[in-house]
Structure formats: structure tokens, C-alpha cells
XYZ file of C-alpha atoms in Angstrom:
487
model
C 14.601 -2.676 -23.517
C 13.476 0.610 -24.789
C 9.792 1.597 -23.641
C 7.419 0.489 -26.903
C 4.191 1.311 -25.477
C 2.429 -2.123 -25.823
C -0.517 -0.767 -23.738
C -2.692 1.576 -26.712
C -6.055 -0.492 -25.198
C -5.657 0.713 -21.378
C -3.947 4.128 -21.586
C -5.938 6.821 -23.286
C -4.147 9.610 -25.522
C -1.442 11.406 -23.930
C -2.792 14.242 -21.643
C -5.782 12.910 -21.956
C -6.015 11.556 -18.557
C -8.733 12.806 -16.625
C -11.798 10.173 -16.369
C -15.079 12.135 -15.255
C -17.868 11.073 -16.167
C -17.534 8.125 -17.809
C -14.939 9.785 -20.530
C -11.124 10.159 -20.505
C -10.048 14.031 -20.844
C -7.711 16.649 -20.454
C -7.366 19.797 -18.564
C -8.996 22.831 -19.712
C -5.368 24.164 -20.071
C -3.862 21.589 -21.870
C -1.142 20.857 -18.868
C 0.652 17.877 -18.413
C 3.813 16.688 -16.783
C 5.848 13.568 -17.935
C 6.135 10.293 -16.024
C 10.193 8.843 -16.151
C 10.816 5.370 -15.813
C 13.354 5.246 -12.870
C 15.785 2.719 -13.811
C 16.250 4.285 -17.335
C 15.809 7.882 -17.073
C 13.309 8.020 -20.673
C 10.227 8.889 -20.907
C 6.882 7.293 -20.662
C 4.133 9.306 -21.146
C 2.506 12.663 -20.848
C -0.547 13.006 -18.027
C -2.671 15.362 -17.447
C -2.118 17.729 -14.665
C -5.467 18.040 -12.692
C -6.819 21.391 -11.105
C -8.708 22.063 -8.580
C -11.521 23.001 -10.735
C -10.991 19.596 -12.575
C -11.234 17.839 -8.756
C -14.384 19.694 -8.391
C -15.803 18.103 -11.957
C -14.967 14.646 -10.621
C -17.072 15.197 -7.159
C -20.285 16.519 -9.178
C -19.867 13.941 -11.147
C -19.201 11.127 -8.294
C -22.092 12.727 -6.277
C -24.691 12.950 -9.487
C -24.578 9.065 -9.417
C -24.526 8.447 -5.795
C -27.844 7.794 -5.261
C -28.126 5.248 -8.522
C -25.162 3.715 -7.584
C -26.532 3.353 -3.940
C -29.642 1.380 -5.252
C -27.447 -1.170 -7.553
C -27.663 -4.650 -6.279
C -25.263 -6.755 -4.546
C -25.227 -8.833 -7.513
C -25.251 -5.726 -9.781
C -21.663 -4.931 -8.026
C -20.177 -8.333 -7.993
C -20.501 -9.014 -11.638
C -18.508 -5.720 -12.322
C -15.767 -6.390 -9.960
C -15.259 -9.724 -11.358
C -15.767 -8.893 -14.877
C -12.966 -6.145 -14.098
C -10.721 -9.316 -12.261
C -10.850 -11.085 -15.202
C -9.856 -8.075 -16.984
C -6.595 -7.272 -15.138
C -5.256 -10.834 -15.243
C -6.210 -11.076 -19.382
C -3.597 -7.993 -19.168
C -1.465 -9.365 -16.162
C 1.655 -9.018 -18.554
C 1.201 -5.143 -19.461
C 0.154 -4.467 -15.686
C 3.053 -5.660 -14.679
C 5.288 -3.735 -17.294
C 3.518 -0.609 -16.524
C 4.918 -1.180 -12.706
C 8.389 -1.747 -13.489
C 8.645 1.098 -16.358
C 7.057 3.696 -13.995
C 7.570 2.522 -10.656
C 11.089 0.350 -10.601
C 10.588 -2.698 -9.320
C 11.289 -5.754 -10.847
C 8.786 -7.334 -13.134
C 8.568 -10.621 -11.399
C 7.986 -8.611 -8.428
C 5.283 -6.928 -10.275
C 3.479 -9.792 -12.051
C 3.275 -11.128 -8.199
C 1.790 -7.425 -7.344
C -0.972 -8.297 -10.225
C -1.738 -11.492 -8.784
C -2.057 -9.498 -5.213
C -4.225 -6.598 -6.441
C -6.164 -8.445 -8.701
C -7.173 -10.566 -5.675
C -9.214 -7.320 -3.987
C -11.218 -7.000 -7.488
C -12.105 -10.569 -6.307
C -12.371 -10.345 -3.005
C -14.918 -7.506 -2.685
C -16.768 -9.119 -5.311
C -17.805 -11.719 -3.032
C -17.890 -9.519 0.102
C -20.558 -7.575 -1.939
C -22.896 -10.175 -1.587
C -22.211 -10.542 2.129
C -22.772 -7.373 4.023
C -25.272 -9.130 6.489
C -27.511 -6.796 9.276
C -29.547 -8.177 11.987
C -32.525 -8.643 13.560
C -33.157 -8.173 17.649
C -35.106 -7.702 20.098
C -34.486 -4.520 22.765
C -35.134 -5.861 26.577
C -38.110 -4.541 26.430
C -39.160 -6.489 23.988
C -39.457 -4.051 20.883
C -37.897 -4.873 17.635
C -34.562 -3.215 16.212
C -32.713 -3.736 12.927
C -29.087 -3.241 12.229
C -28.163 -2.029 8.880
C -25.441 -1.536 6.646
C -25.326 1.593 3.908
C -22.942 2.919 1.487
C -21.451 6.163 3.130
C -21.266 7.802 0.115
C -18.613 9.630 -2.572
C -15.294 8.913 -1.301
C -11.697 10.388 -2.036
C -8.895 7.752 -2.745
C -5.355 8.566 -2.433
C -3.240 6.187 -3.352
C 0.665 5.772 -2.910
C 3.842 5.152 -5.725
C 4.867 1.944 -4.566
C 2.200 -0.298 -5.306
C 0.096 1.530 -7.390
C -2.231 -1.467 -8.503
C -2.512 -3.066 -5.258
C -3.609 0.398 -3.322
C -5.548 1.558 -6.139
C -7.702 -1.920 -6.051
C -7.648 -2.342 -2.260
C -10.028 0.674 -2.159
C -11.740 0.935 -5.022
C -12.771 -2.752 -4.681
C -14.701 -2.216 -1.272
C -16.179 1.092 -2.382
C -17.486 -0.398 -5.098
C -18.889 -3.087 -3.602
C -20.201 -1.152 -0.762
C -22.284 0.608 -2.993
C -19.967 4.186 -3.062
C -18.969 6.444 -5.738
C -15.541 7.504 -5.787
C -12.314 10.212 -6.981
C -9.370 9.019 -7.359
C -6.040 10.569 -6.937
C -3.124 8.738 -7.529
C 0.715 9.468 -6.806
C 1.841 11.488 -9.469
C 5.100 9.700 -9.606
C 3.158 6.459 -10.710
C -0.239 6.987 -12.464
C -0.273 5.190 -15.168
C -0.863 1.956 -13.301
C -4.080 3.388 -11.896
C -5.187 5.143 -15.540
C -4.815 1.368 -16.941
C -6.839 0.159 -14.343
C -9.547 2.858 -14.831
C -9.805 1.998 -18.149
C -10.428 -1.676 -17.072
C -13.162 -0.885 -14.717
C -14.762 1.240 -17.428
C -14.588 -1.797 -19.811
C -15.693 -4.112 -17.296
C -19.187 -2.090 -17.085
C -18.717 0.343 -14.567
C -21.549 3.163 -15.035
C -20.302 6.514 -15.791
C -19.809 9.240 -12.871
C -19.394 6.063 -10.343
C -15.605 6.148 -10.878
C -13.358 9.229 -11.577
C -9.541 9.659 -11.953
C -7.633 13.033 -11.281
C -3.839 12.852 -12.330
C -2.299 15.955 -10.754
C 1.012 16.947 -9.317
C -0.873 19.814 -7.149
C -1.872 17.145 -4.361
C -2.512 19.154 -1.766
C -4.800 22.035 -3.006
C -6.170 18.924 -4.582
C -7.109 17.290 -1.646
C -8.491 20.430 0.208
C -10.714 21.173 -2.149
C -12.469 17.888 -2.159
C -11.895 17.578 1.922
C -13.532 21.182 2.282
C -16.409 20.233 0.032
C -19.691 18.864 1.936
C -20.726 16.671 -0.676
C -17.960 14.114 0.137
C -18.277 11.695 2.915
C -15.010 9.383 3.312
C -11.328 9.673 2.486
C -8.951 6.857 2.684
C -5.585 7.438 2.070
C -2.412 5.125 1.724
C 1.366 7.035 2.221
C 3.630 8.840 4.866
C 2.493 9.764 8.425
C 2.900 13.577 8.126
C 0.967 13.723 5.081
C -2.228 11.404 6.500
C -2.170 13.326 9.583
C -2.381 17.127 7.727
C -5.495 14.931 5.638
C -7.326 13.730 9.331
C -6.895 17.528 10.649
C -8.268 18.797 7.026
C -10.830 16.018 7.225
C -12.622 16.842 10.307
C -13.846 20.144 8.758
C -16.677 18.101 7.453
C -16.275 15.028 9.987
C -15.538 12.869 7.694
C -14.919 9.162 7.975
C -11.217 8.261 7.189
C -8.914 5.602 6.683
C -5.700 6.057 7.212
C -2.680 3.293 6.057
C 0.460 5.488 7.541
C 4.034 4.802 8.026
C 5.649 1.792 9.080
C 8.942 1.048 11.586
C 8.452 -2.686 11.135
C 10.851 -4.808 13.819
C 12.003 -7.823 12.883
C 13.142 -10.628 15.553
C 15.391 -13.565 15.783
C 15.290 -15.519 19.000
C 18.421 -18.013 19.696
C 15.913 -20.672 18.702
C 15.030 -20.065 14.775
C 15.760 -21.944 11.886
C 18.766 -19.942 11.028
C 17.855 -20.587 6.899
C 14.414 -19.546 7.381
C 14.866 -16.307 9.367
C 17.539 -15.080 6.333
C 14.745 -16.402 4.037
C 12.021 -14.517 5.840
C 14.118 -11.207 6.122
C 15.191 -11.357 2.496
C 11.222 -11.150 1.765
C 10.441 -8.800 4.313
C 13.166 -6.270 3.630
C 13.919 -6.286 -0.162
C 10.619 -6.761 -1.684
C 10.095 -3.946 -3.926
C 13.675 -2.783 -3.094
C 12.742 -2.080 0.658
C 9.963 0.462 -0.591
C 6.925 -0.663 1.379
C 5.221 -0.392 4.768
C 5.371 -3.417 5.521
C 9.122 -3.756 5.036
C 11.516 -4.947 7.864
C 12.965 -1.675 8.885
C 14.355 -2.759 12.418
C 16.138 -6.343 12.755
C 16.417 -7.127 15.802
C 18.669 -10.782 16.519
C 19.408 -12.327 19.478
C 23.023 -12.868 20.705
C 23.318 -16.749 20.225
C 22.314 -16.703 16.976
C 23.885 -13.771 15.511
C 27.223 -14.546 13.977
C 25.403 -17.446 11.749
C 22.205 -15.096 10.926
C 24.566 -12.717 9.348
C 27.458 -14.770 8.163
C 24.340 -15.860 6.008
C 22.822 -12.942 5.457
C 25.912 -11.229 3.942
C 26.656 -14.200 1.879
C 23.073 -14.031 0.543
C 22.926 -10.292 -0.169
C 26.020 -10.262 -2.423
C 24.519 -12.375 -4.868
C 22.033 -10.333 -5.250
C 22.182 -8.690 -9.209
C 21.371 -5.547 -9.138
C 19.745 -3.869 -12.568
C 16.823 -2.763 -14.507
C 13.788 -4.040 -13.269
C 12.953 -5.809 -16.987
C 15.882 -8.058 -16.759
C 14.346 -11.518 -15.333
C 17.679 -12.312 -13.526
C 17.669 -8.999 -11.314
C 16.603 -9.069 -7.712
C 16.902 -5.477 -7.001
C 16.592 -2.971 -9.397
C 16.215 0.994 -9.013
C 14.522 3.378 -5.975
C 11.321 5.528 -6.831
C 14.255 8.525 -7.636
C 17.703 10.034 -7.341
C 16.687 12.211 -3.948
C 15.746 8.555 -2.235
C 19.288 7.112 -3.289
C 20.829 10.587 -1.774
C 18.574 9.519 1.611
C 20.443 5.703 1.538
C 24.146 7.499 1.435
C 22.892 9.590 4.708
C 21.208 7.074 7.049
C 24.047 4.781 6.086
C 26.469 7.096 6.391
C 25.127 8.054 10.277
C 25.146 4.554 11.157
C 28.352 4.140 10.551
C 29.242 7.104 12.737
C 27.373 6.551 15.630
C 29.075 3.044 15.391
C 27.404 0.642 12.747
C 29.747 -2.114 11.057
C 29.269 -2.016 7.333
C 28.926 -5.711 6.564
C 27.486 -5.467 3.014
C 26.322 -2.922 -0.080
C 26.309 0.531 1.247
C 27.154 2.893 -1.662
C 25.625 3.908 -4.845
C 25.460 1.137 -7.514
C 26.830 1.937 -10.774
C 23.782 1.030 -13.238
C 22.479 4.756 -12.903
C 21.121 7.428 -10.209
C 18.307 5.930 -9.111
C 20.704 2.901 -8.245
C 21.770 1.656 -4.550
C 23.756 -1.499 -3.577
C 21.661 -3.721 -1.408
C 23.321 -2.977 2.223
C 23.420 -4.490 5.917
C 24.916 -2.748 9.040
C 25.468 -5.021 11.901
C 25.835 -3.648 15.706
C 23.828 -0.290 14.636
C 23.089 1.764 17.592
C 19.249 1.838 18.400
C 19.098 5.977 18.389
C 20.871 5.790 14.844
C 18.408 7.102 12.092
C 18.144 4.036 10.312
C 16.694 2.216 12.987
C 14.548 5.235 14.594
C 13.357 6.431 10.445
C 11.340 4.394 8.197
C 13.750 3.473 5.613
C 12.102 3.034 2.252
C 15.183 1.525 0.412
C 17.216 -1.738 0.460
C 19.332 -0.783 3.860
C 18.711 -3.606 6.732
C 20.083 -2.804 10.093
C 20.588 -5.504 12.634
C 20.959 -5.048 16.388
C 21.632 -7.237 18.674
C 19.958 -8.342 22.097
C 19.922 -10.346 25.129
C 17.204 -11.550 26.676
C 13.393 -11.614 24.924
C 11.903 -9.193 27.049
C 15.332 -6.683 26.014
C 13.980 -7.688 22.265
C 10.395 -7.245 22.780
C 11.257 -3.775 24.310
C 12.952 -2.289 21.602
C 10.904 -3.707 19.140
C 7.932 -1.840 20.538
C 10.083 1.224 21.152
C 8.756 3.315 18.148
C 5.552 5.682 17.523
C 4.474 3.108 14.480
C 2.820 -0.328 14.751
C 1.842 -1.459 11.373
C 3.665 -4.527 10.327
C 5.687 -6.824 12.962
C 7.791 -9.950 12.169
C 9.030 -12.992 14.653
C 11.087 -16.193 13.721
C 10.847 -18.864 16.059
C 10.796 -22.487 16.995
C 8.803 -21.868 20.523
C 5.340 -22.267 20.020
C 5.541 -20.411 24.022
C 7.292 -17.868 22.350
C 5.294 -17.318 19.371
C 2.507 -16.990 21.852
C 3.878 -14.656 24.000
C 5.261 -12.480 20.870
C 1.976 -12.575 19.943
C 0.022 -11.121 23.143
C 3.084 -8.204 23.245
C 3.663 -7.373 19.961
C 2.069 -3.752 19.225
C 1.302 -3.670 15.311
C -1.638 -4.014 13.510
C -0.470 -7.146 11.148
C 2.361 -9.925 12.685
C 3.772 -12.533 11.186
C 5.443 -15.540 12.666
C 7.741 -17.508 10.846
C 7.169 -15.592 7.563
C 8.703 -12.891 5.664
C 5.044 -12.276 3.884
C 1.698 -11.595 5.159
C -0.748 -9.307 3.300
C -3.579 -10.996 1.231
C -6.789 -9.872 0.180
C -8.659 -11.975 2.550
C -7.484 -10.477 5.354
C -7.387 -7.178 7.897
C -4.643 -5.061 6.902
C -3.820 -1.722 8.713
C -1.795 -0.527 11.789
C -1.846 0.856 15.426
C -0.069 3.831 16.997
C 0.552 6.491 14.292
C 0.509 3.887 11.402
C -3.498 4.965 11.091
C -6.759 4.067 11.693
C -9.304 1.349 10.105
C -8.634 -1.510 8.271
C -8.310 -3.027 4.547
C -8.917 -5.571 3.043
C -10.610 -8.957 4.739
C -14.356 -9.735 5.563
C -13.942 -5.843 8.178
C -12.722 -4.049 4.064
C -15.863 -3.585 3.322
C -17.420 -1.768 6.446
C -15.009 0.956 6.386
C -17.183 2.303 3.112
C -20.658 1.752 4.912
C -22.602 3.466 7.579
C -24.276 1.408 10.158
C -27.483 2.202 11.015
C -30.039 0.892 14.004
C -33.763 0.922 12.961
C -36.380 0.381 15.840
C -39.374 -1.120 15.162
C -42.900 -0.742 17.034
C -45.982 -2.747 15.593
């Protein structure tokens, strides 16, 4: 299908994708660079490409309104987070092509990732209303009050691979926490968060409250705005190396952060799962948006008894898979973010299969185009092999076996990460015990899916600090502060 652009009502003119202020704009030079759609290699759309200077415009005006915004009530906040709700699911269908053209993942995949981020619009909405203080009295009998306020202008960075989702899991909660904001998202996948601008700006956001820089110089981007003493929070989604370079940068003004990081997500099968349920689960957990998320199943780990069914099963499973563009309704996998993440697949697969892996399914370069790779498993891969000490980021699952569940639980700890963690089993002992040892942020038992807007999402270890999404969301943008009172 060639790329029509049905979206004229949420994307502005091309290059003319800076929002400050209330208006859309371009650079005072006139520079853009092109967004490709991965699975197709065309075109999309020229975006502005943000300086430093423009970053600087988006602060003043994020800071101008601070104050105003500060003072809007609860109610004031709700009724623009639902109206902008509503606004994304009236447009669910050109969200959700916007993903697949830009981003590559499949378009039922992405209509599910409407649903999803849509749900934080929502979500926040109500949490607005419920950001509840409290009353005491000191043991000495004095009175104290416990308050909640907004922290201030905050600096989003969001990541490529679900660029509605990340972009609405913070600017939800800042919103309704009373904060201004800047946005920068990934500059391999913008247009998601430009159409969702636009939607907040219909939906009655004031001017200066929300601000978009599209820029491909991220980092003097982000030091700028990090060095400048105006703004009080960053939260940032992506890779491990870059959040830690932002915490370092960040405590030049001590600012409060949150940090969603890198993921080395184990996945284990005791002897006792349903066998059909664990492939089920893993199929979820590792090729959801082609293996591109931090929450995918990066390590499986399957016990000995049940091994030789789990991936008789497994194999017979991936090779049906149909692998294409994204747009076709009957594809299950469709293309990587680009060709240098295809060239990463052929490596780690490669060194698995020298330090010892069995190639069982996929494991080569598909033939639809270069940001193509065949959905793989290695069996028996050696637990110092890349793939299984690396975050993966592409549809590669590695399975090792073990023995006993303390052998399992062992290795599946054995990593600097702890964001997402996944368990099949029968044992309600066992599901208990996973459950006290597991070291991750987020763990799910007998389920290949668990982020929702309702609940806390973020990690342990070096997969960040603070939390997203749930009734906690909404104190990560808010300041608590203690008030004593003497009559």
C-alpha cells in the first residue's frame, strides 16, 4: 500500500513541526530530516530538525505558563485529558497507521498500542481528581498537613518503539499533576507524538503548557534543557547507557528523574506448566512488536522435563508465522526499527551458534527487504552467549535449559536488569515462591502480557528508578510537602 497521507487534520505542514507556544513551527533555518517507513524504504514526511536554541523556546515557553497551569483545577485537567481520550480513539485508525508506516510493527499490533496508550489519557484523567494529602497530629499534639504539588516544567523523552504509549504515559500524569512540559521524541518515530500533540491542542490544552521539539541532535538537546535551572523533572524511556549519561547530566540541577531503562527479561518454564499456555505466553512476550520492547522475553529459561514438548511446539508455532509489511492484516511479524538492527540479529545469532546454540528455527535475513529478519529460536544456548547476557530488541528467543528451580531462579536473576520477569506454572507454592525471589520491577505469572494503565510499571537494578503508570503515576510529577500548623 503506498503511503497516501490520510492524516492532513493531525500532522501540521511538512517541517513545520515544532509546537511552542501553542503554534506548530519550523526552525529558524528551515532544517528538516525525513522519516522512512521501515518495511518499505519510501518516504513519509519531512520534520523539523530542532536546535538547541529552539529547545530553549520550548522551556520559556513551558515555564511562562507554569504557574497558570499550576492553579488549574483538578477538574480543569480531567476534562482535557478525556476530551483528548476521546480524541485519539475518534482517530484510532490513523494512530495506528502512523505506527506501522513509521515504526514497523504490524497494524493490529498497533491499533492494540492505541487502545493501550489511549488508556493513560484516561487514566490520569481520573487520577487528577485523586491526589489526596492528609491531616495529623505530631506527638506533641500540634497539627501537620501533607501536601501534594506539581514539581514543575518537565522534559519528556520518549523512545521509537511505542511512540504513542510512552508519549501518553508521561504526558498524561504531568498533565494531570498540574506540570508543564517539552517533549522530545525519538527521531526515528515522531510523527506518532506530532499527531498526538495536535490532539491535545484540539482537546483544549492552553498554549505554552505543552511543547514538542523534533530533533535528531538529542543530546546537545537534552543538555541544554538538563543544564537550565528553570526545569525541574526529566523522565526518560530508552537504553541504559543513554538514561544513565541523562541521571549524571541531571544532577547538575538535582533534578527529579524517572528513568524506564533496559530490560533482560527471563522467562521460566517449570516441569509443571500447561505446555500450550507457556508457548502461548512466550509467543506474546517475545514477538510483540517484533521482539522490540522492554518488556520482551529476552532469556527463556525451561526446565528439563518439559523441554522437548515446549519446543517441539514452539518451533512448530514459529514457522507459521508470515512474515511481511506491517499493513498486511495476515502478517505476524513484519520489519525491525532499521537495517543496522537486522545486521545485530545475524551477530548474536551467529555467536550463539558458536559458543554452541542449536538453530531450531528462523535465523537469517528474510527476503521481503533490509529491515527484514526471520523469526528465530536457539535451543541449548550457552548462558555467557550474547544473546542471553544482551538485551535483544528483535524476534531471536533463546532457550536454556535447567534442573532444579533454585538452578532456574539463579540464572534468571543473574543479570544487572530487573524490569520485566515472566513464570508459567501450575504450583500455586511455586508461583509464590517465584514471586518472593524474583528481582524485577513488573512479574507476571501465567501470562505473556502485563502492562496496563492502571498499574505500576518500572524496574529495579539498572532498569531505572520510579514508576509509571497506576494510582503511584501521578506522584512522580508532584512534590510532597509537610505543612505544620500552630493555632
Amino acid at each position: 500500500m503506498a503511503w497516501t497521507n490520510p492524516v492532513a487534520d493531525l500532522l501540521p505542514q511538512p517541517g513545520n513541526t515544532l509546537f511552542v507556544n501553542g503554534r506548530w513551527e519550523p526552525t529558524a533555518s528551515g532544517a528538516t530530516f525525513d522519516v522512512d517507513n521501515p518495511s518499505t524504504g519510501e518516504t513519509l514526511f519531512a520534520v523539523s530538525d530542532g536546535t538547541t536554541e529552539d529547545a530553549t523556546r520550548a522551556l520559556d515557553s513551558a515555564a511562562s505558563t507554569a504557574e497558570v497551569w499550576a492553579a488549574s483545577s483538578p477538574i480543569e485537567r480531567r476534562t482535557v485529558l478525556e476530551a483528548a481520550y476521546e480524541a485519539v480513539m475518534d482517530n484510532k485508525a490513523i494512530f495506528a497507521e502512523l505506527m506501522t508506516r513509521e515504526m514497523g510493527k504490524t497494524y493490529k499490533e498497533a491499533l492494540g498500542e492505541v487502545n493501550y496508550g489511549a488508556g493513560f489519557l484516561k487514566w490520569f484523567a481520573e487520577e487528577a481528581m485523586r491526589t489526596y494529602g492528609r491531616t495529623f497530629h505530631l506527638p506533641d499534639g500540634r497539627k501537620g498537613l501533607v501536601t501534594h504539588d506539581p514539581v514543575g516544567p518537565c522534559y519528556l523523552v520518549t523512545p521509537w518503539n511505542f511512540p504513542l504509549a510512552m508519549g501518553t504515559r508521561k504526558v498524561g500524569p504531568a498533565l494531570a499533576a498540574g506540570d508543564t512540559a517539552v517533549i522530545k521524541p525519538a527521531s526515528a518515530t515522531p510523527l506518532t507524538t506530532i499527531a498526538l500533540i495536535e490532539v491535545l491542542r484540539q482537546a483544549g490544552v492552553p498554549a505554552g503548557v505543552v511543547n514538542l521539539v523534533t530533533s535528531k541532535h538529542s543530546t546537545a538537546i537534552s543538555n541544554t534543557l538538563l543544564d537550565d535551572p528553570r526545569l525541574r523533572k526529566i523522565s526518560f524511556t530508552g537504553s541504559t547507557s543513554v538514561g544513565k549519561a541523562l541521571m549524571a547530566r541531571a544532577t547538575n540541577q538535582v533534578l527529579r528523574t524517572s528513568m524506564e531503562l533496559g530490560g533482560n527479561a527471563p522467562f521460566i518454564v517449570f516441569d509443571d506448566a500447561d505446555v500450550d499456555k507457556a508457548v502461548e505466553g512466550v509467543l506474546l512476550a517475545k514477538f510483540r512488536n517484533n521482539g522490540q520492547a522492554c518488556t520482551a522475553a529476552n532469556r527463556i529459561l525451561v526446565q528439563n522435563g518439559i523441554a522437548p514438548a515446549f519446543v517441539a511446539k514452539l518451533k512448530a508455532a514459529v514457522e507459521d508465522f508470515t512474515v511481511g509489511d506491517g499493513m498486511d492484516e495476515e502478517v505476524d511479524v513484519s520489519a525491525l526499527i532499521n537495517e543496522q538492527a537486522v545486521e545485530r540479529m545475524e551477530r548474536i545469532v551467529a555467536d550463539a551458534v558458536d559458543h554452541g546454540a542449536t538453530l531450531v528455527a528462523g535465523g537469517h535475513r528474510d527476503g521481503h527487504g533490509p529491515c527484514f529478519f526471520e523469526p528465530t529460536v536457539l535451543d541449548n544456548v550457552p548462558r555467557d552467549a550474547e544473546v542471553f547476557t544482551d538485551e535483544i530488541f528483535g524476534p531471536v528467543l533463546p532457550i536454556s535449559r535447567f534442573d532444579t528451580d533454585e538452578e532456574g531462579m539463579a540464572a534468571a536473576n543473574d543479570t544487572v536488569f530487573g524490569l520485566a520477569f515472566y513464570a508459567f506454572t501450575t504450583s500455586i507454592k511455586r508461583s509464590e515462591w517465584v514471586q518472593r525471589h524474583a528481582q524485577a520491577g513488573v512479574l507476571a505469572i501465567n501470562s505473556g502480557v502485563l502492562s496496563d494503565a492502571s498499574v505500576p510499571f518500572g524496574g529495579v537494578k539498572q532498569s531505572g528508578v520510579g514508576r509509571e503508570g497506576g494510582a503511584e503515576g501521578i506522584y512522580e510529577y508532584m512534590n510532597t510537602k509537610y505543612t505544620l500548623v500552630v493555632s
